[in-house]
Tab-separated table of C-alpha atoms and ligand atoms in Angstrom:
chain	number	residue	atom	x	y	z
A	1	MET	CA	0.000	0.000	0.000
A	2	ILE	CA	1.322	3.455	-0.939
A	3	ASN	CA	0.369	6.330	1.378
A	4	LEU	CA	-0.110	9.971	0.385
A	5	ALA	CA	-1.837	12.926	2.083
A	6	VAL	CA	-3.034	16.493	1.613
A	7	LEU	CA	-2.540	19.004	4.434
A	8	GLY	CA	-4.566	22.184	4.857
A	9	ASN	CA	-7.144	24.128	6.825
A	10	PRO	CA	-9.962	23.839	5.829
A	11	ILE	CA	-9.498	20.434	4.204
A	12	ALA	CA	-12.888	18.700	4.158
A	13	HIS	CA	-13.706	20.146	0.704
A	14	SER	CA	-10.582	18.673	-0.955
A	15	ARG	CA	-11.193	16.316	-3.887
A	16	SER	CA	-7.515	15.286	-4.084
A	17	PRO	CA	-8.022	11.799	-2.544
A	18	GLU	CA	-10.620	10.952	-5.198
A	19	ILE	CA	-8.424	12.235	-8.050
A	20	HIS	CA	-5.266	10.447	-6.908
A	21	GLY	CA	-7.312	7.305	-6.294
A	22	LEU	CA	-8.378	7.343	-9.953
A	23	PHE	CA	-4.791	7.974	-11.099
A	24	ALA	CA	-3.590	5.012	-9.005
A	25	GLN	CA	-6.256	2.757	-10.561
A	26	GLN	CA	-4.827	3.525	-14.018
A	27	PHE	CA	-1.535	1.923	-12.945
A	28	GLY	CA	-2.955	-0.855	-10.742
A	29	MET	CA	-1.512	0.728	-7.603
A	30	ALA	CA	-3.009	0.300	-4.107
A	31	LEU	CA	-3.177	3.821	-2.654
A	32	ASP	CA	-4.334	5.350	0.610
A	33	TYR	CA	-4.548	9.167	0.302
A	34	GLN	CA	-5.681	10.877	3.520
A	35	LYS	CA	-6.880	14.428	4.266
A	36	VAL	CA	-5.113	15.998	7.254
A	37	LEU	CA	-6.587	19.046	8.994
A	38	VAL	CA	-3.644	21.090	10.304
A	39	SER	CA	-3.848	23.717	13.047
A	40	GLU	CA	-2.466	27.221	12.428
A	41	HIS	CA	1.039	26.420	13.765
A	42	GLY	CA	0.933	22.679	13.261
A	43	LEU	CA	2.404	22.174	9.789
A	44	ALA	CA	5.929	21.104	10.798
A	45	GLU	CA	4.595	18.547	13.298
A	46	ALA	CA	2.025	17.216	10.832
A	47	VAL	CA	4.694	16.733	8.135
A	48	ALA	CA	7.096	15.093	10.619
A	49	GLU	CA	4.323	12.666	11.594
A	50	LEU	CA	3.726	11.738	7.936
A	51	VAL	CA	7.452	11.063	7.488
A	52	ARG	CA	7.408	8.872	10.634
A	53	GLN	CA	4.501	6.913	9.141
A	54	GLY	CA	6.443	6.294	5.916
A	55	VAL	CA	4.118	8.347	3.707
A	56	ARG	CA	5.534	8.726	0.145
A	57	GLY	CA	4.690	12.423	-0.230
A	58	CYS	CA	1.996	15.013	0.362
A	59	ASN	CA	0.200	17.971	-1.121
A	60	ILE	CA	0.038	21.262	0.751
A	61	THR	CA	-2.964	23.528	0.423
A	62	VAL	CA	-4.513	26.677	1.965
A	63	PRO	CA	-2.988	28.418	3.923
A	64	PHE	CA	0.356	26.603	4.280
A	65	LYS	CA	2.083	26.903	0.884
A	66	SER	CA	4.561	29.568	2.024
A	67	GLN	CA	5.238	27.909	5.397
A	68	ALA	CA	6.048	24.623	3.643
A	69	ARG	CA	9.221	26.142	2.161
A	70	ALA	CA	10.981	25.900	5.537
A	71	LEU	CA	10.368	22.136	5.640
A	72	CYS	CA	12.188	21.405	2.362
A	73	ASP	CA	15.830	20.414	2.074
A	74	GLU	CA	15.705	21.521	-1.564
A	75	VAL	CA	13.188	23.381	-3.707
A	76	LYS	CA	12.770	22.424	-7.354
A	77	GLY	CA	11.212	23.636	-10.602
A	78	ASP	CA	8.644	26.445	-10.579
A	79	ALA	CA	8.910	26.747	-6.783
A	80	ILE	CA	12.487	28.080	-6.941
A	81	GLY	CA	12.583	31.801	-6.244
A	82	LEU	CA	9.077	32.208	-4.923
A	83	GLY	CA	9.286	29.390	-2.388
A	84	VAL	CA	5.580	28.552	-2.511
A	85	ILE	CA	5.225	24.794	-2.196
A	86	ASN	CA	2.236	22.551	-2.957
A	87	THR	CA	3.975	19.163	-3.224
A	88	LEU	CA	6.463	17.497	-0.886
A	89	ASP	CA	8.454	14.480	-1.999
A	90	PHE	CA	9.791	12.380	0.908
A	91	THR	CA	12.677	10.401	-0.563
A	92	PRO	CA	13.966	7.117	0.926
A	93	ASN	CA	17.258	8.760	2.043
A	94	GLY	CA	15.312	11.302	4.124
A	95	THR	CA	15.717	14.304	1.781
A	96	VAL	CA	12.530	16.351	1.422
A	97	TYR	CA	12.076	18.042	-1.965
A	98	GLY	CA	9.530	20.833	-2.488
A	99	TYR	CA	7.730	21.568	-5.758
A	100	ASN	CA	4.901	23.748	-7.016
A	101	THR	CA	2.627	22.154	-9.602
A	102	ASP	CA	-0.158	24.780	-9.427
A	103	ALA	CA	1.198	26.812	-12.327
A	104	GLN	CA	1.459	23.795	-14.616
A	105	GLY	CA	-2.086	22.832	-13.615
A	106	LEU	CA	-3.510	26.268	-14.365
A	107	ILE	CA	-1.750	26.773	-17.697
A	108	THR	CA	-2.609	23.260	-18.938
A	109	ASP	CA	-6.261	23.723	-18.002
A	110	LEU	CA	-6.522	27.181	-19.574
A	111	LYS	CA	-4.694	26.392	-22.795
A	112	ASP	CA	-5.320	22.720	-23.504
A	113	HIS	CA	-8.811	22.249	-22.119
A	114	LEU	CA	-10.433	25.683	-22.199
A	115	GLU	CA	-8.600	26.947	-25.320
A	116	GLN	CA	-7.721	30.212	-23.593
A	117	SER	CA	-4.532	31.825	-24.824
A	118	ILE	CA	-2.796	34.204	-22.408
A	119	GLN	CA	-0.520	35.755	-25.009
A	120	ASP	CA	-1.243	39.443	-25.751
A	121	ARG	CA	-4.273	39.470	-23.459
A	122	ARG	CA	-5.018	41.809	-20.563
A	123	VAL	CA	-5.067	39.608	-17.476
A	124	LEU	CA	-6.275	40.451	-13.974
A	125	LEU	CA	-5.113	38.185	-11.151
A	126	ILE	CA	-7.059	38.453	-7.899
A	127	GLY	CA	-5.197	37.489	-4.726
A	128	ALA	CA	-1.587	37.480	-3.548
A	129	GLY	CA	-1.476	34.355	-1.381
A	130	GLY	CA	0.274	31.071	-2.043
A	131	ALA	CA	-1.725	30.167	-5.134
A	132	ALA	CA	-1.365	33.601	-6.779
A	133	GLN	CA	2.379	33.695	-6.059
A	134	GLY	CA	2.812	30.246	-7.531
A	135	VAL	CA	1.172	31.064	-10.868
A	136	VAL	CA	2.600	34.536	-11.626
A	137	PRO	CA	5.915	33.437	-13.265
A	138	ALA	CA	4.130	30.934	-15.530
A	139	LEU	CA	1.490	33.497	-16.552
A	140	LEU	CA	4.257	35.959	-17.449
A	141	ARG	CA	6.061	33.325	-19.528
A	142	GLU	CA	2.893	33.063	-21.655
A	143	GLY	CA	3.373	36.698	-22.792
A	144	PRO	CA	0.254	38.602	-21.627
A	145	GLU	CA	-0.112	42.239	-22.746
A	146	THR	CA	-0.533	43.120	-19.058
A	147	LEU	CA	-0.795	41.144	-15.832
A	148	HIS	CA	-2.418	43.228	-13.100
A	149	VAL	CA	-2.684	41.978	-9.527
A	150	TRP	CA	-5.340	43.094	-7.073
A	151	ASN	CA	-5.411	41.853	-3.490
A	152	ARG	CA	-7.688	42.683	-0.551
A	153	THR	CA	-4.562	43.703	1.404
A	154	PRO	CA	-2.805	45.964	-1.140
A	155	GLN	CA	0.674	45.648	0.439
A	156	ARG	CA	0.737	41.929	-0.369
A	157	ALA	CA	0.041	42.635	-4.047
A	158	GLU	CA	2.926	45.150	-4.011
A	159	GLN	CA	5.236	42.577	-2.421
A	160	LEU	CA	4.253	39.983	-4.993
A	161	VAL	CA	5.074	42.159	-8.017
A	162	GLN	CA	8.421	43.093	-6.462
A	163	LEU	CA	9.348	39.405	-6.271
A	164	VAL	CA	8.996	38.983	-10.035
A	165	PRO	CA	10.168	42.188	-11.753
A	166	SER	CA	8.501	42.546	-15.166
A	167	SER	CA	7.160	45.506	-17.169
A	168	GLU	CA	3.867	43.639	-17.768
A	169	LEU	CA	3.272	42.987	-14.059
A	170	GLU	CA	1.668	45.698	-11.918
A	171	ALA	CA	-0.160	45.833	-8.584
A	172	LYS	CA	-3.427	47.773	-8.701
A	173	THR	CA	-5.609	49.303	-6.031
A	174	LEU	CA	-9.383	49.073	-6.319
A	175	GLU	CA	-9.535	52.637	-7.679
A	176	GLN	CA	-6.880	51.846	-10.290
A	177	LEU	CA	-8.899	48.947	-11.693
A	178	ASP	CA	-10.423	51.120	-14.401
A	179	GLU	CA	-10.426	48.860	-17.455
A	180	GLN	CA	-12.084	45.731	-18.751
A	181	TYR	CA	-9.947	42.576	-18.770
A	182	ASP	CA	-9.808	39.729	-21.296
A	183	LEU	CA	-9.023	37.139	-18.637
A	184	ILE	CA	-9.810	37.418	-14.911
A	185	ILE	CA	-8.307	34.772	-12.651
A	186	ASN	CA	-9.584	34.592	-9.095
A	187	ALA	CA	-6.810	33.162	-6.915
A	188	SER	CA	-8.290	34.510	-3.674
A	189	ALA	CA	-9.677	32.273	-0.943
A	190	ALA	CA	-12.930	34.278	-0.763
A	191	GLY	CA	-14.874	31.327	-2.202
A	192	LEU	CA	-13.943	29.172	0.800
A	193	GLN	CA	-15.892	31.684	2.917
A	194	GLY	CA	-18.817	31.594	0.485
A	195	SER	CA	-18.142	35.066	-0.924
A	196	ALA	CA	-16.756	36.758	-4.033
A	197	PRO	CA	-13.906	39.292	-3.876
A	198	ASP	CA	-15.175	42.842	-3.726
A	199	LEU	CA	-14.349	43.995	-7.267
A	200	PRO	CA	-15.747	46.880	-9.343
A	201	ARG	CA	-18.129	45.695	-12.065
A	202	ARG	CA	-16.248	47.725	-14.703
A	203	VAL	CA	-13.477	45.063	-14.889
A	204	ILE	CA	-15.878	42.586	-16.519
A	205	GLY	CA	-17.368	42.618	-19.995
A	206	PRO	CA	-19.372	39.986	-21.893
A	207	ASN	CA	-16.194	38.567	-23.439
A	208	SER	CA	-14.079	38.512	-20.283
A	209	PHE	CA	-13.105	34.917	-19.574
A	210	CYS	CA	-13.519	34.393	-15.817
A	211	TYR	CA	-11.568	31.608	-14.135
A	212	ASP	CA	-11.904	30.742	-10.464
A	213	LEU	CA	-9.192	28.631	-8.821
A	214	SER	CA	-11.833	27.672	-6.252
A	215	TYR	CA	-14.207	24.904	-7.230
A	216	SER	CA	-17.449	23.504	-5.912
A	217	ASP	CA	-20.375	21.327	-6.967
A	218	SER	CA	-22.442	24.427	-7.770
A	219	GLU	CA	-21.183	27.630	-9.411
A	220	THR	CA	-18.680	29.434	-7.151
A	221	PRO	CA	-19.604	32.879	-5.722
A	222	PHE	CA	-17.060	34.615	-8.012
A	223	LEU	CA	-18.404	32.906	-11.134
A	224	ARG	CA	-21.997	33.658	-10.069
A	225	TRP	CA	-21.017	37.319	-9.678
A	226	ALA	CA	-19.346	37.310	-13.111
A	227	SER	CA	-22.348	35.604	-14.659
A	228	GLY	CA	-24.652	38.230	-13.161
A	229	LEU	CA	-22.577	40.887	-14.941
A	230	GLY	CA	-22.969	39.109	-18.278
A	231	ALA	CA	-19.615	37.284	-18.528
A	232	MET	CA	-20.434	34.473	-20.926
A	233	HIS	CA	-17.280	32.375	-20.523
A	234	ARG	CA	-16.474	30.968	-17.097
A	235	ALA	CA	-14.694	27.992	-15.545
A	236	ASP	CA	-13.831	26.876	-12.030
A	237	GLY	CA	-10.544	25.375	-10.852
A	238	PHE	CA	-11.527	21.728	-10.903
A	239	GLY	CA	-9.647	21.168	-14.151
A	240	MET	CA	-6.584	22.847	-12.647
A	241	LEU	CA	-6.893	20.626	-9.576
A	242	ILE	CA	-6.762	17.503	-11.762
A	243	GLU	CA	-3.802	18.801	-13.804
A	244	GLN	CA	-1.735	19.931	-10.802
A	245	ALA	CA	-2.450	16.557	-9.187
A	246	ALA	CA	-1.204	14.739	-12.302
A	247	ALA	CA	2.046	16.731	-12.156
A	248	ALA	CA	2.482	15.785	-8.470
A	249	PHE	CA	1.752	12.114	-9.247
A	250	HIS	CA	4.490	12.259	-11.878
A	251	ILE	CA	6.941	13.676	-9.328
A	252	TRP	CA	6.241	10.864	-6.841
A	253	PHE	CA	6.008	7.900	-9.216
A	254	GLY	CA	7.470	8.969	-12.587
A	255	LEU	CA	4.096	8.085	-14.182
A	256	LEU	CA	1.840	10.486	-16.106
A	257	PRO	CA	-1.852	9.687	-15.605
A	258	ASP	CA	-4.450	10.239	-18.314
A	259	THR	CA	-6.271	13.298	-16.949
A	260	GLN	CA	-9.005	13.225	-19.592
A	261	VAL	CA	-10.228	9.856	-18.307
A	262	VAL	CA	-10.401	11.292	-14.775
A	263	ARG	CA	-12.212	14.452	-15.948
A	264	THR	CA	-14.797	12.349	-17.735
A	265	GLU	CA	-15.220	9.973	-14.808
A	266	ILE	CA	-15.609	12.665	-12.128
A	267	LEU	CA	-17.628	15.169	-14.155
A	268	SER	CA	-20.058	12.632	-15.645
B	301	LIG	P1	-3.810	31.730	0.923
B	301	LIG	O1	-2.344	31.599	0.762
B	301	LIG	O2	-4.432	31.568	2.249
B	301	LIG	O3	-4.191	33.196	0.335
B	301	LIG	C1	-5.499	33.643	0.396
B	301	LIG	C2	-5.688	34.835	-0.539
B	301	LIG	O4	-7.086	35.103	-0.638
B	301	LIG	C3	-5.042	36.115	-0.044
B	301	LIG	O5	-4.634	36.874	-1.157
B	301	LIG	C4	-6.191	36.793	0.706
B	301	LIG	O6	-6.091	38.196	0.759
B	301	LIG	C5	-7.338	36.439	-0.221
B	301	LIG	N1	-8.660	36.459	0.441
B	301	LIG	C6	-9.081	35.671	1.457
B	301	LIG	N2	-10.359	35.962	1.754
B	301	LIG	C7	-10.747	36.944	0.914
B	301	LIG	C8	-11.963	37.676	0.712
B	301	LIG	N3	-13.042	37.430	1.478
B	301	LIG	N4	-12.002	38.611	-0.257
B	301	LIG	C9	-10.920	38.848	-1.026
B	301	LIG	N5	-9.744	38.209	-0.894
B	301	LIG	C10	-9.666	37.258	0.070
B	301	LIG	O7	-4.595	30.699	-0.027
B	301	LIG	P2	-4.077	30.120	-1.432
B	301	LIG	O8	-3.264	28.915	-1.208
B	301	LIG	O9	-3.497	31.255	-2.205
B	301	LIG	O10	-5.457	29.627	-2.111
B	301	LIG	C11	-6.371	30.561	-2.665
B	301	LIG	C12	-7.550	29.819	-3.310
B	301	LIG	O11	-7.118	29.111	-4.455
B	301	LIG	C13	-8.227	28.797	-2.406
B	301	LIG	O12	-9.624	28.886	-2.593
B	301	LIG	C14	-7.709	27.470	-2.915
B	301	LIG	O13	-8.611	26.407	-2.690
B	301	LIG	C15	-7.591	27.773	-4.400
B	301	LIG	N6	-6.608	26.919	-5.076
B	301	LIG	C16	-7.078	26.052	-6.023
B	301	LIG	C17	-6.191	25.261	-6.722
B	301	LIG	C18	-6.677	24.316	-7.772
B	301	LIG	O14	-5.941	23.399	-8.155
B	301	LIG	N7	-7.883	24.518	-8.287
B	301	LIG	C19	-4.816	25.326	-6.450
B	301	LIG	C20	-4.383	26.240	-5.487
B	301	LIG	C21	-5.296	27.017	-4.803
B	301	LIG	P3	-5.345	38.944	2.012
B	301	LIG	O15	-3.910	39.011	1.628
B	301	LIG	O16	-6.021	40.252	2.068
B	301	LIG	O17	-5.598	38.087	3.232
């Protein structure tokens, strides 16, 4: 039996066990993937306990992605520089590697499944937490005309853009959000509290593609808000969740699951 886990707070909503279970089935693997609710200062202890139990690796979710950096012996791939971790790889010799697969998940979902190009488009990113930090470098690599960041606490948006200097990347205050965007990506955790971020309606037009990293069985509050303002094209982050999970599965086992099969199975 191979053991994996996802650590976060809240955690009950996570669909990661189901997704990884379906990946494991594709390769005939016996897998136990548990959800672990972690207290505010309990991440280090929770990870140490997983290592003691011989767990192969874990995913890290809200609000621990920045804290997880301190638990890694080495950070790899997209996580280098920003230090926002969503995947820990516990190797047999005791070395803990940290990765971030969120960006790969988002870009694959947007481009391959939703046919949304980022190149030359005006993009608004909402949020400056772990998820937003993790996806900024990959969004910039796609060549947007502009990438504006708005966060409820403006100083965090400022800090984020300073981490990744780029002429396309700018932090905006609410008052400075005075244009319509082609692509609006909600990377805030407002949806977990059942609300939408408090944005001016002028940022949305009928052709704005609205993407919410949050996901739920019914339309998320942000997507409901966008729909109410006439945005015709909307998607939640369930596709991203499947794609980032596939990238983590590849890190742990060197195997790439067929994500389309899992999409069809879960969404049907
Ligand atoms: P985080 O590190 O805790 O950051 C939370 C962010 O949300 C901060 O920018 C915070 O702003 C903002 N926020 C919280 N409540 C808000 C509200 N009521 N109105 C406006 N902004 C609010 O969390 P995270 O790891 O970045 O995750 C953010 C969201 O993305 C979560 O819903 C998570 O489930 C989702 N996510 C989904 C995927 C996926 O695969 N689909 C992957 C990663 C994350 P302040 O700075 O002002 O506190």
